[in-house]
mmCIF file of C-alpha atoms in Angstrom:
data_model
loop_
_atom_site.group_PDB
_atom_site.id
_atom_site.type_symbol
_atom_site.label_atom_id
_atom_site.label_comp_id
_atom_site.label_asym_id
_atom_site.label_seq_id
_atom_site.Cartn_x
_atom_site.Cartn_y
_atom_site.Cartn_z
ATOM 1 C CA MET P 1 -23.765 -15.245 5.410
ATOM 2 C CA ALA P 2 -22.625 -18.621 6.615
ATOM 3 C CA ASN P 3 -19.439 -18.861 8.567
ATOM 4 C CA LEU P 4 -17.186 -21.302 6.725
ATOM 5 C CA PHE P 5 -14.092 -20.904 8.874
ATOM 6 C CA GLY P 6 -14.659 -24.311 10.429
ATOM 7 C CA TYR P 7 -13.574 -25.706 7.078
ATOM 8 C CA PHE P 8 -10.819 -23.178 6.482
ATOM 9 C CA SER P 9 -8.506 -23.666 9.455
ATOM 10 C CA ASN P 10 -4.986 -22.340 9.885
ATOM 11 C CA ASP P 11 -5.688 -19.400 7.594
ATOM 12 C CA ILE P 12 -3.871 -16.084 7.396
ATOM 13 C CA GLY P 13 -4.584 -12.910 5.461
ATOM 14 C CA ILE P 14 -1.785 -10.971 3.764
ATOM 15 C CA ASP P 15 -1.636 -7.411 2.513
ATOM 16 C CA LEU P 16 1.383 -7.801 0.234
ATOM 17 C CA GLY P 17 2.208 -4.155 -0.306
ATOM 18 C CA THR P 18 4.918 -2.465 -2.317
ATOM 19 C CA ALA P 19 6.147 -0.623 0.793
ATOM 20 C CA ASN P 20 4.897 -2.781 3.696
ATOM 21 C CA THR P 21 3.517 -6.268 4.240
ATOM 22 C CA LEU P 22 0.887 -6.917 6.910
ATOM 23 C CA VAL P 23 -0.212 -10.365 8.076
ATOM 24 C CA TYR P 24 -3.554 -11.016 9.781
ATOM 25 C CA LEU P 25 -4.052 -14.093 11.960
ATOM 26 C CA LYS P 26 -7.557 -15.218 12.840
ATOM 27 C CA ASP P 27 -8.600 -14.412 16.431
ATOM 28 C CA LYS P 28 -5.375 -12.445 16.923
ATOM 29 C CA GLY P 29 -5.669 -9.639 14.376
ATOM 30 C CA ILE P 30 -2.617 -8.145 12.675
ATOM 31 C CA VAL P 31 0.413 -10.000 14.017
ATOM 32 C CA LEU P 32 3.070 -8.738 11.623
ATOM 33 C CA ARG P 33 3.702 -5.367 10.010
ATOM 34 C CA GLU P 34 7.091 -5.018 8.329
ATOM 35 C CA PRO P 35 8.599 -3.278 5.284
ATOM 36 C CA SER P 36 8.588 -5.255 2.019
ATOM 37 C CA VAL P 37 12.382 -5.144 1.843
ATOM 38 C CA VAL P 38 14.950 -7.932 1.471
ATOM 39 C CA ALA P 39 18.726 -7.672 1.986
ATOM 40 C CA LEU P 40 20.464 -9.960 -0.482
ATOM 41 C CA ASP P 41 24.056 -11.116 -0.943
ATOM 42 C CA THR P 42 24.745 -10.203 -4.571
ATOM 43 C CA VAL P 43 27.335 -12.979 -4.977
ATOM 44 C CA THR P 44 25.515 -15.964 -3.467
ATOM 45 C CA ARG P 45 21.931 -14.611 -3.816
ATOM 46 C CA LYS P 46 21.463 -15.612 -0.189
ATOM 47 C CA VAL P 47 18.913 -13.640 1.837
ATOM 48 C CA ARG P 48 20.649 -11.810 4.689
ATOM 49 C CA ALA P 49 17.687 -9.998 6.239
ATOM 50 C CA VAL P 50 13.975 -9.351 5.676
ATOM 51 C CA GLY P 51 11.564 -6.645 6.838
ATOM 52 C CA ASP P 52 12.559 -4.119 9.485
ATOM 53 C CA GLU P 53 16.177 -5.266 9.652
ATOM 54 C CA ALA P 54 16.539 -5.112 5.861
ATOM 55 C CA LYS P 55 14.971 -1.639 5.610
ATOM 56 C CA ARG P 56 17.577 -0.273 8.010
ATOM 57 C CA MET P 57 20.154 -1.384 5.461
ATOM 58 C CA LEU P 58 18.634 0.581 2.532
ATOM 59 C CA GLY P 59 21.352 2.811 1.081
ATOM 60 C CA ARG P 60 23.829 1.699 3.762
ATOM 61 C CA THR P 61 25.060 -1.703 2.578
ATOM 62 C CA PRO P 62 28.591 -2.751 1.531
ATOM 63 C CA GLY P 63 29.273 -3.731 -2.055
ATOM 64 C CA ASN P 64 28.360 -7.413 -1.736
ATOM 65 C CA ILE P 65 24.972 -6.799 -0.044
ATOM 66 C CA THR P 66 22.039 -4.982 -1.577
ATOM 67 C CA ALA P 67 18.738 -4.099 0.071
ATOM 68 C CA ILE P 68 15.932 -4.319 -2.471
ATOM 69 C CA ARG P 69 12.157 -4.059 -2.622
ATOM 70 C CA PRO P 70 10.959 -7.047 -4.680
ATOM 71 C CA MET P 71 7.499 -5.520 -5.200
ATOM 72 C CA LYS P 72 7.120 -2.643 -7.646
ATOM 73 C CA ASP P 73 3.888 -0.815 -8.470
ATOM 74 C CA GLY P 74 1.911 -3.404 -6.544
ATOM 75 C CA VAL P 75 3.234 -6.398 -8.502
ATOM 76 C CA ILE P 76 6.168 -8.779 -8.261
ATOM 77 C CA ALA P 77 9.363 -7.409 -9.779
ATOM 78 C CA ASP P 78 11.640 -10.220 -8.540
ATOM 79 C CA PHE P 79 9.911 -13.584 -8.170
ATOM 80 C CA ASP P 80 12.621 -15.430 -6.225
ATOM 81 C CA VAL P 81 13.162 -12.634 -3.720
ATOM 82 C CA THR P 82 9.415 -12.144 -3.237
ATOM 83 C CA GLU P 83 9.087 -15.867 -2.558
ATOM 84 C CA ALA P 84 11.838 -15.692 0.065
ATOM 85 C CA MET P 85 10.206 -12.657 1.669
ATOM 86 C CA LEU P 86 6.779 -14.308 1.739
ATOM 87 C CA ARG P 87 8.232 -17.493 3.204
ATOM 88 C CA TYR P 88 9.781 -15.452 6.020
ATOM 89 C CA PHE P 89 6.512 -13.635 6.765
ATOM 90 C CA ILE P 90 4.324 -16.751 6.519
ATOM 91 C CA GLN P 91 6.625 -18.824 8.737
ATOM 92 C CA LYS P 92 6.931 -16.026 11.285
ATOM 93 C CA ALA P 93 3.158 -15.603 11.493
ATOM 94 C CA SER P 94 2.234 -19.306 11.455
ATOM 95 C CA GLN P 95 4.803 -20.833 13.810
ATOM 96 C CA SER P 96 2.059 -22.424 15.950
ATOM 97 C CA PHE P 97 0.281 -24.038 12.977
ATOM 98 C CA ARG P 98 0.461 -27.805 12.630
ATOM 99 C CA ALA P 99 -0.184 -27.675 8.889
ATOM 100 C CA PRO P 100 0.735 -25.207 6.143
ATOM 101 C CA PRO P 101 -1.757 -22.325 6.147
ATOM 102 C CA ARG P 102 -4.251 -21.284 3.556
ATOM 103 C CA VAL P 103 -3.621 -17.682 2.557
ATOM 104 C CA VAL P 104 -6.029 -14.927 1.544
ATOM 105 C CA ILE P 105 -3.927 -12.331 -0.243
ATOM 106 C CA ALA P 106 -4.958 -8.888 -1.498
ATOM 107 C CA ILE P 107 -3.913 -7.924 -5.037
ATOM 108 C CA PRO P 108 -4.312 -4.685 -7.041
ATOM 109 C CA SER P 109 -7.496 -4.608 -9.092
ATOM 110 C CA GLY P 110 -5.648 -3.590 -12.244
ATOM 111 C CA ILE P 111 -3.034 -6.360 -12.472
ATOM 112 C CA THR P 112 -2.913 -8.785 -15.367
ATOM 113 C CA ALA P 113 -3.695 -12.498 -15.196
ATOM 114 C CA VAL P 114 0.037 -13.233 -15.467
ATOM 115 C CA GLU P 115 0.843 -10.896 -12.564
ATOM 116 C CA LYS P 116 -1.945 -12.458 -10.492
ATOM 117 C CA ARG P 117 -0.601 -15.940 -11.199
ATOM 118 C CA ALA P 118 2.880 -14.799 -10.147
ATOM 119 C CA VAL P 119 1.532 -13.709 -6.748
ATOM 120 C CA MET P 120 -0.320 -17.001 -6.258
ATOM 121 C CA ASP P 121 2.664 -19.097 -7.331
ATOM 122 C CA SER P 122 4.999 -17.125 -5.121
ATOM 123 C CA ALA P 123 2.776 -17.636 -2.059
ATOM 124 C CA THR P 124 2.378 -21.340 -2.859
ATOM 125 C CA HIS P 125 6.133 -21.858 -3.175
ATOM 126 C CA ALA P 126 6.595 -19.912 0.055
ATOM 127 C CA GLY P 127 4.581 -22.523 1.974
ATOM 128 C CA ALA P 128 0.889 -21.757 1.546
ATOM 129 C CA ARG P 129 -1.363 -24.797 1.125
ATOM 130 C CA LYS P 130 -3.967 -22.855 -0.822
ATOM 131 C CA VAL P 131 -3.985 -19.260 -2.082
ATOM 132 C CA ILE P 132 -7.150 -17.197 -2.512
ATOM 133 C CA THR P 133 -6.993 -13.651 -3.889
ATOM 134 C CA ILE P 134 -9.195 -10.649 -3.192
ATOM 135 C CA PRO P 135 -9.026 -7.266 -4.984
ATOM 136 C CA GLU P 136 -7.313 -4.666 -2.795
ATOM 137 C CA PRO P 137 -10.088 -2.052 -3.005
ATOM 138 C CA MET P 138 -12.659 -4.660 -1.935
ATOM 139 C CA ALA P 139 -10.461 -5.703 0.997
ATOM 140 C CA ALA P 140 -9.937 -2.049 1.946
ATOM 141 C CA ALA P 141 -13.684 -1.336 1.805
ATOM 142 C CA ILE P 142 -14.397 -4.329 4.037
ATOM 143 C CA GLY P 143 -11.545 -3.350 6.359
ATOM 144 C CA VAL P 144 -12.850 0.188 6.943
ATOM 145 C CA GLY P 145 -16.352 -1.112 7.612
ATOM 146 C CA LEU P 146 -18.238 0.058 4.511
ATOM 147 C CA PRO P 147 -21.642 -1.670 4.102
ATOM 148 C CA ILE P 148 -20.691 -3.248 0.777
ATOM 149 C CA ASP P 149 -23.650 -5.681 0.783
ATOM 150 C CA GLU P 150 -26.192 -2.861 0.536
ATOM 151 C CA PRO P 151 -27.741 -1.798 -2.831
ATOM 152 C CA ALA P 152 -26.040 1.589 -2.575
ATOM 153 C CA ALA P 153 -22.757 3.131 -3.653
ATOM 154 C CA ASN P 154 -19.704 2.656 -1.449
ATOM 155 C CA MET P 155 -16.562 4.328 -2.753
ATOM 156 C CA ILE P 156 -13.044 3.644 -1.506
ATOM 157 C CA VAL P 157 -9.785 5.391 -2.437
ATOM 158 C CA ASP P 158 -6.791 3.356 -1.253
ATOM 159 C CA ILE P 159 -3.430 5.107 -1.766
ATOM 160 C CA GLY P 160 -0.720 2.555 -1.079
ATOM 161 C CA GLY P 161 2.989 2.440 -1.774
ATOM 162 C CA GLY P 162 2.920 1.297 -5.396
ATOM 163 C CA THR P 163 -0.677 1.741 -6.563
ATOM 164 C CA THR P 164 -3.734 3.856 -5.909
ATOM 165 C CA GLU P 165 -6.881 1.729 -5.967
ATOM 166 C CA ILE P 166 -10.239 3.423 -6.480
ATOM 167 C CA ALA P 167 -13.498 1.486 -6.577
ATOM 168 C CA ILE P 168 -17.246 1.942 -6.399
ATOM 169 C CA ILE P 169 -18.845 -1.071 -4.731
ATOM 170 C CA SER P 170 -22.483 -2.134 -4.415
ATOM 171 C CA LEU P 171 -24.151 -5.441 -3.486
ATOM 172 C CA ASN P 172 -20.819 -7.144 -2.749
ATOM 173 C CA GLY P 173 -19.485 -6.388 -6.209
ATOM 174 C CA ILE P 174 -17.197 -3.831 -7.818
ATOM 175 C CA VAL P 175 -19.258 -1.634 -10.148
ATOM 176 C CA PHE P 176 -16.204 0.195 -11.474
ATOM 177 C CA SER P 177 -12.597 0.309 -10.373
ATOM 178 C CA LYS P 178 -9.479 2.138 -11.457
ATOM 179 C CA SER P 179 -5.933 1.238 -10.509
ATOM 180 C CA ILE P 180 -3.046 3.599 -11.258
ATOM 181 C CA ARG P 181 0.603 2.952 -10.555
ATOM 182 C CA VAL P 182 1.006 6.301 -8.859
ATOM 183 C CA ALA P 183 1.143 6.328 -5.067
ATOM 184 C CA GLY P 184 3.541 6.715 -2.133
ATOM 185 C CA ASP P 185 6.652 5.666 -4.070
ATOM 186 C CA GLU P 186 5.933 8.287 -6.730
ATOM 187 C CA LEU P 187 5.549 10.929 -4.020
ATOM 188 C CA ASP P 188 8.966 9.965 -2.624
ATOM 189 C CA ALA P 189 10.503 10.074 -6.110
ATOM 190 C CA ALA P 190 9.011 13.537 -6.649
ATOM 191 C CA VAL P 191 10.717 14.780 -3.475
ATOM 192 C CA ILE P 192 14.057 13.266 -4.563
ATOM 193 C CA GLY P 193 13.767 14.921 -7.976
ATOM 194 C CA TYR P 194 12.861 18.306 -6.497
ATOM 195 C CA MET P 195 15.803 18.302 -4.079
ATOM 196 C CA LYS P 196 18.172 17.539 -6.932
ATOM 197 C CA ARG P 197 16.733 20.228 -9.224
ATOM 198 C CA ALA P 198 16.323 22.980 -6.651
ATOM 199 C CA TYR P 199 19.361 22.425 -4.409
ATOM 200 C CA ASN P 200 21.688 19.993 -6.234
ATOM 201 C CA LEU P 201 21.154 17.793 -3.174
ATOM 202 C CA LEU P 202 21.159 14.018 -3.528
ATOM 203 C CA ILE P 203 19.003 12.190 -0.984
ATOM 204 C CA GLY P 204 17.829 8.586 -0.645
ATOM 205 C CA GLU P 205 14.405 6.970 -0.395
ATOM 206 C CA ARG P 206 14.392 6.935 3.397
ATOM 207 C CA THR P 207 15.131 10.665 3.617
ATOM 208 C CA ALA P 208 12.497 11.464 0.987
ATOM 209 C CA GLU P 209 9.900 9.439 2.904
ATOM 210 C CA GLU P 210 10.821 11.244 6.115
ATOM 211 C CA ILE P 211 10.382 14.636 4.412
ATOM 212 C CA LYS P 212 6.999 13.583 3.036
ATOM 213 C CA MET P 213 5.792 12.365 6.426
ATOM 214 C CA ARG P 214 7.117 15.271 8.483
ATOM 215 C CA ILE P 215 6.225 18.292 6.350
ATOM 216 C CA GLY P 216 4.514 16.987 3.196
ATOM 217 C CA SER P 217 1.032 18.251 2.307
ATOM 218 C CA ALA P 218 -1.429 18.365 -0.574
ATOM 219 C CA TYR P 219 -3.324 21.445 0.621
ATOM 220 C CA PRO P 220 -2.119 24.755 2.120
ATOM 221 C CA LEU P 221 -1.543 24.399 5.864
ATOM 222 C CA ASP P 222 -2.821 26.776 8.524
ATOM 223 C CA GLU P 223 0.745 26.890 9.820
ATOM 224 C CA GLU P 224 3.462 25.980 7.331
ATOM 225 C CA LEU P 225 6.279 23.681 8.467
ATOM 226 C CA SER P 226 10.005 23.411 7.813
ATOM 227 C CA MET P 227 12.832 20.966 8.479
ATOM 228 C CA GLU P 228 16.539 20.422 8.017
ATOM 229 C CA VAL P 229 17.608 17.980 5.314
ATOM 230 C CA LYS P 230 21.020 16.355 4.990
ATOM 231 C CA GLY P 231 22.396 14.813 1.818
ATOM 232 C CA ARG P 232 25.247 15.016 -0.675
ATOM 233 C CA ASP P 233 25.938 17.982 -2.935
ATOM 234 C CA SER P 234 25.773 16.650 -6.504
ATOM 235 C CA VAL P 235 28.279 19.278 -7.707
ATOM 236 C CA ALA P 236 30.881 19.399 -4.945
ATOM 237 C CA GLY P 237 30.339 15.777 -3.908
ATOM 238 C CA LEU P 238 30.434 16.729 -0.222
ATOM 239 C CA PRO P 239 27.854 16.360 2.578
ATOM 240 C CA LYS P 240 25.427 19.275 2.685
ATOM 241 C CA THR P 241 22.588 20.518 4.913
ATOM 242 C CA ILE P 242 19.673 22.715 3.824
ATOM 243 C CA HIS P 243 16.340 23.918 5.204
ATOM 244 C CA ILE P 244 13.132 23.328 3.234
ATOM 245 C CA THR P 245 9.537 24.355 3.832
ATOM 246 C CA SER P 246 6.216 22.567 3.467
ATOM 247 C CA GLN P 247 5.316 24.942 0.593
ATOM 248 C CA GLU P 248 8.286 23.619 -1.398
ATOM 249 C CA VAL P 249 7.385 20.004 -0.696
ATOM 250 C CA ARG P 250 3.764 20.666 -1.662
ATOM 251 C CA GLU P 251 4.995 22.077 -4.975
ATOM 252 C CA ALA P 252 7.191 19.008 -5.474
ATOM 253 C CA LEU P 253 4.251 16.662 -4.839
ATOM 254 C CA SER P 254 1.673 18.601 -6.853
ATOM 255 C CA ASP P 255 1.942 16.712 -10.169
ATOM 256 C CA THR P 256 1.750 13.302 -8.481
ATOM 257 C CA VAL P 257 -1.191 14.348 -6.314
ATOM 258 C CA ALA P 258 -2.911 15.715 -9.440
ATOM 259 C CA SER P 259 -2.696 12.231 -11.008
ATOM 260 C CA VAL P 260 -4.577 10.780 -8.025
ATOM 261 C CA VAL P 261 -7.204 13.537 -8.252
ATOM 262 C CA ASP P 262 -7.673 12.852 -11.987
ATOM 263 C CA ALA P 263 -8.122 9.107 -11.311
ATOM 264 C CA VAL P 264 -10.771 9.814 -8.665
ATOM 265 C CA ARG P 265 -12.630 12.142 -11.025
ATOM 266 C CA THR P 266 -12.457 9.561 -13.838
ATOM 267 C CA THR P 267 -13.968 6.945 -11.533
ATOM 268 C CA LEU P 268 -16.795 9.282 -10.576
ATOM 269 C CA GLU P 269 -17.467 10.017 -14.252
ATOM 270 C CA ARG P 270 -17.935 6.283 -14.888
ATOM 271 C CA CYS P 271 -20.324 5.814 -11.964
ATOM 272 C CA PRO P 272 -23.967 4.982 -12.893
ATOM 273 C CA PRO P 273 -26.327 7.921 -12.183
ATOM 274 C CA GLU P 274 -28.309 6.165 -9.416
ATOM 275 C CA LEU P 275 -25.108 5.353 -7.533
ATOM 276 C CA SER P 276 -23.764 8.864 -8.122
ATOM 277 C CA ALA P 277 -26.799 10.158 -6.247
ATOM 278 C CA ASP P 278 -25.812 8.015 -3.246
ATOM 279 C CA LEU P 279 -22.294 9.455 -3.246
ATOM 280 C CA VAL P 280 -23.565 13.040 -2.967
ATOM 281 C CA ASP P 281 -24.501 12.321 0.652
ATOM 282 C CA ARG P 282 -22.206 9.419 1.505
ATOM 283 C CA GLY P 283 -19.037 10.666 -0.155
ATOM 284 C CA PHE P 284 -16.083 8.304 -0.083
ATOM 285 C CA VAL P 285 -13.544 6.869 2.343
ATOM 286 C CA MET P 286 -9.756 7.036 2.016
ATOM 287 C CA ALA P 287 -7.375 4.294 3.140
ATOM 288 C CA GLY P 288 -3.712 3.401 2.716
ATOM 289 C CA GLY P 289 -0.623 5.251 3.878
ATOM 290 C CA GLY P 290 -1.034 7.936 1.217
ATOM 291 C CA SER P 291 -4.287 9.089 2.809
ATOM 292 C CA LEU P 292 -2.200 10.348 5.746
ATOM 293 C CA LEU P 293 -0.640 13.052 3.556
ATOM 294 C CA ARG P 294 -1.787 16.306 5.142
ATOM 295 C CA GLY P 295 -4.757 17.901 3.426
ATOM 296 C CA ILE P 296 -5.254 15.333 0.673
ATOM 297 C CA ASP P 297 -8.793 14.691 1.936
ATOM 298 C CA ARG P 298 -9.571 18.420 1.783
ATOM 299 C CA LEU P 299 -8.104 18.678 -1.709
ATOM 300 C CA LEU P 300 -10.151 15.736 -3.004
ATOM 301 C CA SER P 301 -13.277 17.120 -1.373
ATOM 302 C CA ASP P 302 -12.689 20.472 -3.086
ATOM 303 C CA LYS P 303 -12.047 18.848 -6.472
ATOM 304 C CA THR P 304 -15.032 16.467 -6.356
ATOM 305 C CA GLY P 305 -17.568 18.352 -4.233
ATOM 306 C CA LEU P 306 -18.099 15.212 -2.120
ATOM 307 C CA PRO P 307 -17.587 14.571 1.599
ATOM 308 C CA VAL P 308 -14.290 12.740 2.161
ATOM 309 C CA THR P 309 -13.446 10.693 5.254
ATOM 310 C CA VAL P 310 -10.059 9.229 6.157
ATOM 311 C CA ALA P 311 -10.359 5.776 7.757
ATOM 312 C CA ASP P 312 -9.532 5.492 11.465
ATOM 313 C CA ASP P 313 -6.654 3.095 10.770
ATOM 314 C CA PRO P 314 -5.886 3.562 7.059
ATOM 315 C CA LEU P 315 -2.616 1.605 7.115
ATOM 316 C CA SER P 316 -4.374 -1.549 8.310
ATOM 317 C CA ALA P 317 -7.496 -1.343 6.137
ATOM 318 C CA VAL P 318 -6.539 -3.962 3.532
ATOM 319 C CA ALA P 319 -5.121 -6.395 6.105
ATOM 320 C CA ASN P 320 -8.230 -6.028 8.270
ATOM 321 C CA GLY P 321 -10.310 -6.706 5.167
ATOM 322 C CA THR P 322 -8.508 -9.983 4.495
ATOM 323 C CA GLY P 323 -9.082 -10.850 8.153
ATOM 324 C CA ALA P 324 -12.809 -10.218 7.850
ATOM 325 C CA VAL P 325 -12.867 -12.544 4.840
ATOM 326 C CA LEU P 326 -11.103 -15.227 6.882
ATOM 327 C CA ASN P 327 -13.911 -15.083 9.421
ATOM 328 C CA ASP P 328 -16.691 -15.276 6.834
ATOM 329 C CA LEU P 329 -15.791 -16.703 3.459
ATOM 330 C CA THR P 330 -19.190 -16.746 1.717
ATOM 331 C CA TRP P 331 -18.461 -13.622 -0.332
ATOM 332 C CA LEU P 332 -15.028 -14.904 -1.248
ATOM 333 C CA MET P 333 -16.301 -18.308 -2.333
ATOM 334 C CA GLN P 334 -18.836 -16.607 -4.605
ATOM 335 C CA ASN P 335 -16.259 -14.264 -6.138
ATOM 336 C CA ALA P 336 -13.122 -16.386 -6.270
#
């Protein structure tokens, strides 16, 4: 494939995620990795903080400031705030550029034309000279190093913050893909709901995410874990501390994890027979933050009968994929 980067200068790749945004700069790799969170003054609508600083404010702000996540289920929920967030990330990553950058941005495979246009418009208004989109599962497959140009099945399961993207790819094209709006955020919500039902304990998103990361699992552990959780008693209204175990968290996550398993099985059922034969030996690769949930690879392997591999750096897969496209744009030009 011809290298067209000489024409496309000052380019950056963006993984605009529901939970985190990553920016890839050519020759430098990933230069920015921050939460997709914006702290906003509710009176003036002025942006007070973006990224890491804004995430620290989640659930801790005074009445006139609210920390929000402008992306929901992989798409833009608040156009103006997303534009402000993108402008911050683009300017921070492209400070040395003499001209506005062109942007390659990854989008969920299941979004509508209107949602896709919203992403492109938002990036353009945020300072991009040109916006090119690439489906997230394709970017993830490229980012983890799958040989997508071969006439054989390559399957990727990318569990992000807002969506789970599943795709079977062959000869640089997506044979079949499925995008469900069930992913990391739904896992966090399941933990919040369980704590309220089982213990009358109210916890926030940050605490739920911490529980998921520290003791969450999708498959029985060789040695079960436990941790102390602090929150507010929904009955007494007072601070409260409890101990929970990984078995409880696994039970809380089970329905959400089952939705991911069902989506993977549906994708496999739609796979052409010749490509299905390839997957028997090759299996599939998992990417995204959700793939770090303990035992989810073992569970999916059990449920599908296929070998399952978790990418070496699953959190960076999509961003690395956009970076690879920046270096060699032939595929992108053919599929734009």
